[in-house]
CSV table of C-alpha atoms in Angstrom, one decimal:
chain,number,residue,atom,x,y,z
A,1377,UNK,CA,0.0,0.0,0.0
A,1378,UNK,CA,1.4,3.4,-0.9
A,1379,UNK,CA,0.0,6.6,0.6
A,1380,UNK,CA,1.6,8.9,-2.0
A,1381,UNK,CA,0.4,8.5,-5.5
A,1382,UNK,CA,2.7,11.1,-7.1
A,1383,UNK,CA,6.0,10.2,-8.9
A,1384,UNK,CA,9.2,12.2,-9.3
A,1385,UNK,CA,11.9,12.0,-11.9
A,1386,UNK,CA,15.6,11.7,-11.2
A,1387,UNK,CA,16.2,15.3,-12.2
A,1388,UNK,CA,13.6,16.5,-9.7
A,1389,UNK,CA,15.3,14.4,-7.0
A,1390,UNK,CA,18.5,16.2,-7.9
A,1391,UNK,CA,16.9,19.6,-7.3
A,1392,UNK,CA,15.1,18.5,-4.2
A,1393,UNK,CA,18.3,17.2,-2.7
A,1394,UNK,CA,20.3,20.3,-3.7
A,1395,UNK,CA,17.5,22.6,-2.2
A,1396,UNK,CA,17.3,20.6,0.9
A,1397,UNK,CA,21.1,20.9,1.6
A,1398,UNK,CA,21.1,24.6,0.6
A,1399,UNK,CA,18.3,25.1,3.1
A,1400,UNK,CA,20.8,24.4,5.8
A,1401,UNK,CA,23.1,27.2,4.8
A,1402,UNK,CA,22.0,29.3,7.8
A,1403,UNK,CA,23.0,26.3,10.1
A,1404,UNK,CA,26.7,26.5,9.2
A,1405,UNK,CA,26.7,29.3,11.8
A,1406,UNK,CA,26.6,26.5,14.4
A,1407,UNK,CA,29.9,25.3,13.1
A,1408,UNK,CA,31.5,28.7,12.6
A,1409,UNK,CA,31.6,29.3,16.4
A,1410,UNK,CA,33.6,26.1,16.8
A,1411,UNK,CA,35.8,25.9,13.7
A,1412,UNK,CA,36.2,29.6,12.9
A,1413,UNK,CA,38.3,30.2,9.8
A,1414,UNK,CA,38.6,26.5,9.1
A,1415,UNK,CA,34.9,26.0,8.4
A,1416,UNK,CA,35.5,25.5,4.7
A,1417,UNK,CA,37.8,22.5,5.5
A,1418,UNK,CA,35.1,21.1,7.8
A,1419,UNK,CA,32.5,21.3,5.0
A,1420,UNK,CA,34.7,19.4,2.6
A,1421,UNK,CA,35.6,16.8,5.2
A,1422,UNK,CA,31.9,16.5,6.2
A,1423,UNK,CA,31.0,15.9,2.6
A,1424,UNK,CA,33.7,13.2,2.3
A,1425,UNK,CA,32.3,11.5,5.3
A,1426,UNK,CA,28.7,11.9,4.5
A,1427,UNK,CA,29.0,10.8,0.8
A,1428,UNK,CA,29.3,7.1,1.5
A,1429,UNK,CA,26.5,7.2,4.0
A,1430,UNK,CA,24.2,9.0,1.6
A,1431,UNK,CA,25.3,6.4,-1.0
A,1432,UNK,CA,24.0,3.7,1.3
A,1433,UNK,CA,20.6,5.5,1.4
A,1434,UNK,CA,20.3,5.4,-2.3
A,1435,UNK,CA,21.4,1.8,-2.6
A,1436,UNK,CA,18.9,0.9,0.1
A,1437,UNK,CA,16.1,2.7,-1.8
A,1438,UNK,CA,17.1,1.0,-5.0
A,1439,UNK,CA,17.1,-2.4,-3.3
A,1440,UNK,CA,13.5,-1.8,-2.0
A,1441,UNK,CA,11.9,-0.1,-5.0
A,1442,UNK,CA,8.6,1.7,-4.3
A,1443,UNK,CA,9.1,1.3,-0.6
A,1444,UNK,CA,9.7,4.0,2.0
A,1445,UNK,CA,11.8,4.0,5.2
A,1446,UNK,CA,8.9,2.7,7.5
A,1447,UNK,CA,8.2,-0.2,5.2
A,1448,UNK,CA,11.9,-1.0,4.8
A,1449,UNK,CA,12.4,-1.0,8.6
A,1450,UNK,CA,9.4,-3.3,9.0
A,1451,UNK,CA,10.8,-5.7,6.4
A,1452,UNK,CA,14.4,-5.7,7.7
A,1453,UNK,CA,14.0,-5.6,11.4
A,1454,UNK,CA,10.6,-7.3,11.8
A,1455,UNK,CA,7.3,-5.8,12.9
A,1456,UNK,CA,8.1,-4.7,16.5
A,1457,UNK,CA,11.8,-3.6,16.3
A,1458,UNK,CA,11.0,-2.1,12.9
A,1459,UNK,CA,8.2,0.0,14.3
A,1460,UNK,CA,10.4,1.1,17.3
A,1461,UNK,CA,13.1,2.3,14.9
A,1462,UNK,CA,10.5,4.0,12.7
A,1463,UNK,CA,9.2,5.8,15.8
A,1464,UNK,CA,12.8,7.0,16.5
A,1465,UNK,CA,12.9,8.3,12.9
A,1466,UNK,CA,9.6,10.1,13.3
A,1467,UNK,CA,10.8,11.8,16.5
A,1468,UNK,CA,13.9,12.9,14.6
A,1469,UNK,CA,11.9,14.3,11.7
A,1470,UNK,CA,9.6,16.0,14.1
A,1471,UNK,CA,12.4,17.7,16.0
A,1472,UNK,CA,14.4,18.6,12.9
A,1473,UNK,CA,11.3,20.2,11.4
A,1474,UNK,CA,10.6,22.2,14.5
A,1475,UNK,CA,14.2,23.4,14.7
A,1476,UNK,CA,14.0,24.6,11.0
A,1477,UNK,CA,10.7,26.3,11.6
A,1478,UNK,CA,12.2,28.0,14.6
A,1479,UNK,CA,15.2,29.1,12.5
A,1480,UNK,CA,12.9,31.0,10.2
A,1481,UNK,CA,11.3,32.7,13.2
A,1482,UNK,CA,14.6,33.6,14.7
A,1483,UNK,CA,15.8,35.0,11.4
A,1484,UNK,CA,12.8,37.2,11.0
A,1485,UNK,CA,12.6,38.3,14.7
A,1486,UNK,CA,16.3,39.2,14.9
A,1487,UNK,CA,17.0,40.8,11.5
A,1488,UNK,CA,13.9,41.5,9.4
A,1489,UNK,CA,10.7,42.0,11.5
A,1490,UNK,CA,11.8,42.5,15.1
A,1491,UNK,CA,8.4,43.9,16.2
A,1492,UNK,CA,6.3,41.0,15.0
A,1493,UNK,CA,5.2,38.4,17.5
A,1494,UNK,CA,7.4,35.3,17.3
A,1495,UNK,CA,4.5,32.9,17.4
A,1496,UNK,CA,2.7,34.7,14.5
A,1497,UNK,CA,5.8,34.2,12.3
A,1498,UNK,CA,5.9,30.5,13.2
A,1499,UNK,CA,2.2,30.1,12.4
A,1500,UNK,CA,2.3,31.8,9.0
A,1501,UNK,CA,5.4,29.9,7.9
A,1502,UNK,CA,4.1,26.5,9.1
A,1503,UNK,CA,0.7,27.1,7.5
A,1504,UNK,CA,2.4,27.8,4.2
A,1505,UNK,CA,4.5,24.6,4.5
A,1506,UNK,CA,1.3,22.7,5.4
A,1507,UNK,CA,-0.4,24.0,2.3
A,1508,UNK,CA,2.6,22.8,0.2
A,1509,UNK,CA,2.5,19.4,1.8
A,1510,UNK,CA,-1.2,18.9,1.0
A,1511,UNK,CA,-0.3,19.3,-2.6
A,1512,UNK,CA,2.0,16.3,-2.5
A,1513,UNK,CA,5.7,15.7,-3.3
A,1514,UNK,CA,5.2,15.9,-7.0
A,1515,UNK,CA,4.2,19.6,-6.9
A,1516,UNK,CA,7.1,20.4,-4.6
A,1517,UNK,CA,9.5,18.5,-6.9
A,1518,UNK,CA,8.2,20.4,-9.9
A,1519,UNK,CA,9.1,23.8,-8.4
A,1520,UNK,CA,12.3,22.8,-6.6
A,1521,UNK,CA,14.6,23.9,-9.4
A,1522,UNK,CA,13.3,27.5,-9.1
A,1523,UNK,CA,14.3,27.5,-5.4
A,1524,UNK,CA,17.7,26.1,-6.1
A,1525,UNK,CA,18.5,28.5,-8.9
A,1526,UNK,CA,17.3,31.5,-6.8
A,1527,UNK,CA,19.5,30.3,-3.9
A,1528,UNK,CA,22.5,29.8,-6.1
A,1529,UNK,CA,21.9,33.2,-7.8
A,1530,UNK,CA,21.9,35.0,-4.4
A,1531,UNK,CA,24.9,33.2,-3.1
A,1532,UNK,CA,27.1,33.8,-6.2
A,1533,UNK,CA,26.0,37.4,-6.7
A,1534,UNK,CA,26.7,38.3,-3.1
A,1535,UNK,CA,30.1,36.6,-3.4
A,1536,UNK,CA,30.9,38.6,-6.5
A,1537,UNK,CA,29.8,41.9,-5.0
A,1538,UNK,CA,32.0,41.3,-2.0
A,1539,UNK,CA,35.2,40.3,-3.9
A,1540,UNK,CA,36.8,43.7,-3.4
A,1541,UNK,CA,36.5,43.3,0.4
A,1542,UNK,CA,37.9,39.8,0.7
A,1543,UNK,CA,41.2,39.1,2.4
A,1544,UNK,CA,42.4,35.6,1.7
A,1545,UNK,CA,45.0,35.8,4.4
A,1546,UNK,CA,42.0,35.4,6.8
A,1547,UNK,CA,42.2,31.6,6.1
A,1548,UNK,CA,45.7,31.4,7.7
A,1549,UNK,CA,47.1,29.7,9.6
A,1550,UNK,CA,45.8,26.3,8.4
A,1551,UNK,CA,45.3,23.4,10.8
A,1552,UNK,CA,45.5,25.6,13.8
A,1553,UNK,CA,42.5,24.3,15.7
A,1554,UNK,CA,42.6,21.3,18.1
A,1555,UNK,CA,41.5,18.0,16.6
A,1556,UNK,CA,38.5,17.6,18.9
A,1557,UNK,CA,37.0,20.9,17.6
A,1558,UNK,CA,37.6,19.9,14.0
A,1559,UNK,CA,36.0,16.6,14.8
A,1560,UNK,CA,32.9,18.3,16.4
A,1561,UNK,CA,32.7,20.6,13.4
A,1562,UNK,CA,32.8,17.7,10.9
A,1563,UNK,CA,30.2,15.8,13.0
A,1564,UNK,CA,27.9,18.9,12.9
A,1565,UNK,CA,28.3,19.4,9.1
A,1566,UNK,CA,28.0,15.7,8.2
A,1567,UNK,CA,24.9,15.3,10.4
A,1568,UNK,CA,23.0,18.6,9.8
A,1569,UNK,CA,23.2,19.6,6.1
A,1570,UNK,CA,24.2,16.2,4.7
A,1571,UNK,CA,23.0,13.5,7.1
A,1572,UNK,CA,19.4,14.9,7.4
A,1573,UNK,CA,19.0,13.8,3.8
A,1574,UNK,CA,18.1,10.4,5.4
A,1575,UNK,CA,14.6,11.9,5.1
A,1576,UNK,CA,14.9,11.2,1.3
A,1577,UNK,CA,14.5,7.5,2.1
A,1578,UNK,CA,10.8,8.4,2.5
A,1579,UNK,CA,10.7,10.0,-0.9
A,1580,UNK,CA,12.9,7.8,-3.1
A,1581,UNK,CA,10.1,5.2,-3.3
A,1582,UNK,CA,8.3,7.8,-5.5
A,1583,UNK,CA,11.0,7.8,-8.1
A,1584,UNK,CA,9.6,6.8,-11.5
A,1585,UNK,CA,13.0,5.3,-12.6
A,1586,UNK,CA,15.7,4.4,-10.1
A,1587,UNK,CA,18.6,3.9,-12.7
A,1588,UNK,CA,19.9,7.5,-12.3
A,1589,UNK,CA,19.1,7.8,-8.6
A,1590,UNK,CA,22.8,7.6,-7.5
A,1591,UNK,CA,23.9,10.2,-10.0
A,1592,UNK,CA,21.1,12.6,-9.2
A,1593,UNK,CA,21.6,12.2,-5.4
A,1594,UNK,CA,25.3,12.9,-5.7
A,1595,UNK,CA,24.9,15.9,-8.0
A,1596,UNK,CA,22.3,17.3,-5.7
A,1597,UNK,CA,24.5,16.8,-2.7
A,1598,UNK,CA,27.4,18.4,-4.6
A,1599,UNK,CA,25.3,21.5,-5.6
A,1600,UNK,CA,24.3,21.9,-1.9
A,1601,UNK,CA,27.9,21.4,-0.7
A,1602,UNK,CA,29.3,23.9,-3.2
A,1603,UNK,CA,26.7,26.5,-2.0
A,1604,UNK,CA,27.7,25.9,1.7
A,1605,UNK,CA,31.3,26.2,0.7
A,1606,UNK,CA,30.9,29.5,-1.2
A,1607,UNK,CA,29.0,30.9,1.9
A,1608,UNK,CA,31.8,29.7,4.3
A,1609,UNK,CA,34.6,31.1,2.1
A,1610,UNK,CA,32.8,34.4,1.6
A,1611,UNK,CA,32.1,34.9,5.3
A,1612,UNK,CA,35.7,34.0,6.4
A,1613,UNK,CA,37.3,36.0,3.6
A,1614,UNK,CA,35.2,39.1,4.5
A,1615,UNK,CA,34.8,38.9,8.3
A,1616,UNK,CA,38.0,37.0,9.2
A,1617,UNK,CA,38.1,35.9,12.9
A,1618,UNK,CA,35.3,38.3,13.8
A,1619,UNK,CA,32.8,35.9,12.1
A,1620,UNK,CA,32.7,33.8,15.3
A,1621,UNK,CA,31.3,36.6,17.4
A,1622,UNK,CA,28.3,37.4,15.2
A,1623,UNK,CA,24.9,35.7,15.7
A,1624,UNK,CA,24.5,35.4,11.9
A,1625,UNK,CA,27.8,35.9,10.0
A,1626,UNK,CA,26.0,35.8,6.6
A,1627,UNK,CA,23.9,38.8,7.4
A,1628,UNK,CA,26.8,40.7,8.8
A,1629,UNK,CA,28.8,40.0,5.6
A,1630,UNK,CA,26.1,41.0,3.2
A,1631,UNK,CA,25.6,44.3,5.2
A,1632,UNK,CA,29.1,45.2,4.1
A,1633,UNK,CA,28.2,45.3,0.4
A,1634,UNK,CA,28.6,48.9,-0.7
A,1635,UNK,CA,29.0,49.5,-4.5
A,1636,UNK,CA,29.2,53.2,-5.1
A,1637,UNK,CA,26.8,53.9,-2.2
A,1638,UNK,CA,24.0,52.7,-4.5
A,1639,UNK,CA,24.1,49.0,-3.9
A,1640,UNK,CA,23.8,48.8,-0.1
A,1641,UNK,CA,21.7,47.1,2.5
A,1642,UNK,CA,21.5,43.9,0.5
A,1643,UNK,CA,20.7,41.8,3.5
A,1644,UNK,CA,17.1,41.5,2.3
A,1645,UNK,CA,18.5,39.2,-0.4
A,1646,UNK,CA,19.7,36.8,2.2
A,1647,UNK,CA,16.3,37.1,3.9
A,1648,UNK,CA,14.5,36.1,0.7
A,1649,UNK,CA,16.9,33.3,-0.3
A,1650,UNK,CA,16.9,31.9,3.3
A,1651,UNK,CA,13.1,32.0,3.5
A,1652,UNK,CA,12.5,30.1,0.3
A,1653,UNK,CA,15.3,27.6,0.8
A,1654,UNK,CA,14.2,26.8,4.4
A,1655,UNK,CA,10.6,26.7,3.1
A,1656,UNK,CA,11.6,23.9,0.7
A,1657,UNK,CA,13.5,22.0,3.4
A,1658,UNK,CA,10.7,22.3,5.9
A,1659,UNK,CA,8.1,21.3,3.3
A,1660,UNK,CA,10.1,18.2,2.5
A,1661,UNK,CA,10.6,17.3,6.2
A,1662,UNK,CA,6.9,18.0,6.9
A,1663,UNK,CA,5.8,15.8,4.0
A,1664,UNK,CA,8.2,13.0,5.2
A,1665,UNK,CA,6.9,13.3,8.8
A,1666,UNK,CA,3.2,13.1,7.7
A,1667,UNK,CA,3.8,10.2,5.4
A,1668,UNK,CA,5.9,8.3,7.9
A,1669,UNK,CA,3.3,8.7,10.7
A,1670,UNK,CA,0.5,7.7,8.3
A,1671,UNK,CA,2.4,4.5,7.3
A,1672,UNK,CA,3.1,3.7,11.0
A,1673,UNK,CA,-0.6,4.0,11.9
A,1674,UNK,CA,-1.7,2.2,8.7
A,1675,UNK,CA,-3.7,5.1,7.3
A,1676,UNK,CA,-4.9,5.4,3.7
A,1677,UNK,CA,-4.0,9.1,3.4
A,1678,UNK,CA,-1.6,11.5,5.2
A,1679,UNK,CA,-3.8,14.5,4.5
A,1680,UNK,CA,-6.0,14.4,7.7
A,1681,UNK,CA,-2.8,14.5,9.8
A,1682,UNK,CA,-1.2,17.6,8.2
A,1683,UNK,CA,-3.0,20.4,10.1
A,1684,UNK,CA,-2.8,18.7,13.6
A,1685,UNK,CA,1.0,18.1,13.0
A,1686,UNK,CA,1.3,21.7,12.0
A,1687,UNK,CA,-0.3,22.8,15.3
A,1688,UNK,CA,2.1,20.6,17.3
A,1689,UNK,CA,5.1,21.7,15.3
A,1690,UNK,CA,4.4,25.4,15.9
A,1691,UNK,CA,4.2,24.9,19.7
A,1692,UNK,CA,7.4,22.7,19.8
A,1693,UNK,CA,9.2,25.3,17.6
A,1694,UNK,CA,8.1,28.1,19.9
A,1695,UNK,CA,9.1,26.4,23.2
A,1696,UNK,CA,11.9,23.9,22.4
A,1697,UNK,CA,14.7,26.3,23.0
A,1698,UNK,CA,14.8,29.4,25.2
A,1699,UNK,CA,17.1,31.5,23.0
A,1700,UNK,CA,19.3,31.2,19.9
A,1701,UNK,CA,22.3,30.6,22.2
A,1702,UNK,CA,20.4,27.7,23.9
A,1703,UNK,CA,19.5,26.4,20.4
A,1704,UNK,CA,23.2,26.4,19.3
A,1705,UNK,CA,24.5,24.8,22.5
A,1706,UNK,CA,22.0,21.9,22.5
A,1707,UNK,CA,22.4,21.3,18.7
A,1708,UNK,CA,26.2,21.2,19.0
A,1709,UNK,CA,26.0,18.4,21.5
A,1710,UNK,CA,22.8,16.4,22.2
A,1711,UNK,CA,21.3,17.4,18.9
A,1712,UNK,CA,23.9,15.8,16.8
A,1713,UNK,CA,24.6,12.9,19.1
A,1714,UNK,CA,21.0,11.5,19.4
A,1715,UNK,CA,20.6,11.6,15.6
A,1716,UNK,CA,23.9,9.8,14.9
A,1717,UNK,CA,22.5,6.2,14.9
A,1718,UNK,CA,19.6,7.2,12.6
A,1719,UNK,CA,22.0,8.9,10.1
A,1720,UNK,CA,25.2,6.8,10.2
A,1721,UNK,CA,24.2,3.4,11.6
A,1722,UNK,CA,20.7,2.2,10.8
A,1723,UNK,CA,20.7,2.7,6.9
A,1724,UNK,CA,24.0,0.9,6.3
A,1725,UNK,CA,23.0,-1.7,8.9
A,1726,UNK,CA,19.7,-2.2,7.1
A,1727,UNK,CA,21.5,-2.7,3.8
A,1728,UNK,CA,23.9,-5.2,5.4
A,1729,UNK,CA,21.0,-7.2,7.0
A,1730,UNK,CA,19.0,-7.1,3.7
A,1731,UNK,CA,22.1,-8.5,1.9
A,1732,UNK,CA,22.5,-11.3,4.4
A,1733,UNK,CA,18.8,-12.2,4.5
A,1734,UNK,CA,18.4,-11.8,0.8
A,1735,UNK,CA,15.6,-9.1,1.2
A,1736,UNK,CA,13.3,-8.2,-0.4
A,1737,UNK,CA,12.1,-11.8,-1.0
A,1738,UNK,CA,10.0,-12.5,-4.1
A,1739,UNK,CA,6.4,-11.8,-3.5
A,1740,UNK,CA,7.1,-9.5,-0.5
A,1741,UNK,CA,8.9,-6.6,-2.1
B,1392,UNK,CA,-7.4,32.3,23.2
B,1393,UNK,CA,-10.2,33.3,20.8
B,1394,UNK,CA,-7.8,32.9,17.9
B,1395,UNK,CA,-6.8,29.5,19.1
B,1396,UNK,CA,-10.4,28.3,19.3
B,1397,UNK,CA,-11.2,29.7,15.9
B,1398,UNK,CA,-8.1,28.1,14.3
B,1399,UNK,CA,-8.9,24.7,15.8
B,1400,UNK,CA,-12.6,25.0,14.9
B,1401,UNK,CA,-11.6,25.7,11.3
B,1402,UNK,CA,-9.2,22.6,11.3
B,1403,UNK,CA,-12.1,20.5,12.8
B,1404,UNK,CA,-14.6,21.7,10.1
B,1405,UNK,CA,-12.4,21.1,7.1
B,1406,UNK,CA,-11.3,17.6,8.2
B,1407,UNK,CA,-14.0,15.8,10.3
B,1408,UNK,CA,-17.1,15.9,8.0
B,1409,UNK,CA,-15.2,14.4,5.1
B,1410,UNK,CA,-13.7,11.7,7.2
B,1411,UNK,CA,-17.1,10.7,8.6
B,1412,UNK,CA,-18.7,10.9,5.2
B,1413,UNK,CA,-16.1,8.5,3.8
B,1414,UNK,CA,-16.3,6.3,6.9
B,1415,UNK,CA,-12.5,6.5,7.4
B,1416,UNK,CA,-12.7,5.7,11.1
B,1417,UNK,CA,-9.0,4.8,11.5
B,1418,UNK,CA,-8.0,8.2,9.9
B,1419,UNK,CA,-10.6,9.9,12.2
B,1420,UNK,CA,-9.1,8.3,15.3
B,1421,UNK,CA,-5.5,9.3,14.3
B,1422,UNK,CA,-6.7,12.8,13.5
B,1423,UNK,CA,-8.6,13.1,16.8
B,1424,UNK,CA,-5.6,12.0,18.9
B,1425,UNK,CA,-3.2,14.5,17.1
B,1426,UNK,CA,-5.8,17.2,17.2
B,1427,UNK,CA,-6.3,16.8,21.0
B,1428,UNK,CA,-2.5,16.9,21.5
B,1429,UNK,CA,-2.1,20.0,19.3
B,1430,UNK,CA,-5.0,21.8,21.0
B,1431,UNK,CA,-3.7,21.0,24.5
B,1432,UNK,CA,-0.2,22.2,23.6
B,1433,UNK,CA,-1.7,25.4,22.1
B,1434,UNK,CA,-3.8,25.9,25.2
B,1435,UNK,CA,-0.8,25.5,27.5
B,1436,UNK,CA,1.1,28.0,25.4
B,1437,UNK,CA,-1.7,30.5,25.4
B,1438,UNK,CA,-2.2,30.1,29.2
B,1439,UNK,CA,1.6,30.4,29.8
B,1440,UNK,CA,1.8,26.9,31.3
B,1441,UNK,CA,5.4,25.7,30.9
B,1442,UNK,CA,5.7,23.1,28.2
B,1443,UNK,CA,8.6,20.6,28.7
B,1444,UNK,CA,11.1,20.7,25.9
B,1445,UNK,CA,11.9,17.2,24.4
B,1446,UNK,CA,15.5,18.5,23.6
B,1447,UNK,CA,16.1,19.5,27.3
B,1448,UNK,CA,15.2,15.9,28.2
B,1449,UNK,CA,17.5,14.5,25.6
B,1450,UNK,CA,20.3,16.9,26.6
B,1451,UNK,CA,19.8,15.7,30.2
B,1452,UNK,CA,19.9,12.0,29.2
B,1453,UNK,CA,22.9,12.3,26.8
B,1454,UNK,CA,25.1,14.8,28.6
B,1455,UNK,CA,24.2,14.4,32.3
B,1456,UNK,CA,23.3,10.7,32.6
B,1457,UNK,CA,25.3,9.1,29.8
B,1458,UNK,CA,28.1,11.6,30.0
B,1459,UNK,CA,28.5,11.9,26.2
B,1460,UNK,CA,29.5,15.4,25.4
B,1461,UNK,CA,32.0,17.4,23.3
B,1462,UNK,CA,34.4,19.4,25.5
B,1463,UNK,CA,33.6,23.1,25.8
B,1464,UNK,CA,35.9,25.9,24.9
């Protein structure tokens, strides 16, 4: 039984993946405080570590065509353990979605609309995502390229406009930070922008053809990683060591754009790009959460769950952290540790078990 | 408070009649449970009743009880 009737092409998967990773561009600020001017290295190392893990997601999805994560867990681990692992995943999707909704609220309340009530921003944003989710994954996939192109355009144009203010000696000295801080930074990057793509195990079952899934996933991941890298290089080259003291280094960097006193105050560009990219990421996570929960409960449709989930997510987003500092502190420790088994252990383990047990067996898959 | 009740009345009206008409009892049950949880959380937020954070609980479990933590500074 499949709840989602829509299908997506490999090319649409590529843009969904790229947009999803780009949606985390604001979250590299969590790493900047730890890895400072070596953030660019951490992004490359994080990509190198996450790539084989993401590869295991695609291979798993190709091994169980037309099935999603909840169905794969049931088949690989059995009914009870499979359900328990699926509940763990659902908790992860729920928390990740609430953090991203909160990020949008914090972005607006801190930089763009400080006088607007926080809860109002969360409600409006979540309601928009809920509307997108009711339209299905096919509609989201069809517009995803627009979001990715807009994001890339903003990132590259701001990089170009800031070239005159860049000082590449800000990257020196190399390999200055202690190993443990680099390790933590790599863990954050491999878990948050790249590892969260485990959510795509709920979507890859909708692929009309799985032949090009590996190529599309990797190109999508690469576009996202390049976007993160451009932002990290831009922020370090412009702000240098001071980037670690700003709440949002990207905003601070963009505020420095001054081309002949005409092109100034360009931070609204980051606001627009961030909003649409996080919107895509949140919509994907919301869709994944609704479908996973519906599968777990054995429902015929995920649509009746969308609005109650939206209501729960708004309140969790509003209350889960006390401040942006609290948000960063918890994410840098417990946030990335509790999700590690879901991202790095269960998918490769499922693949191994499926290989040993010869799953899916004929007639079951 | 009034907004909360209006929003939840709206959610109820656009979901429940269709579910009853199509006799989707399982979906109605799942919807009702999530609806009650969402409304309760909303009510607690509006009435300023502290809502326990799941991440605080996780932080306590991972850092304080299991002692897994990255060194600070």
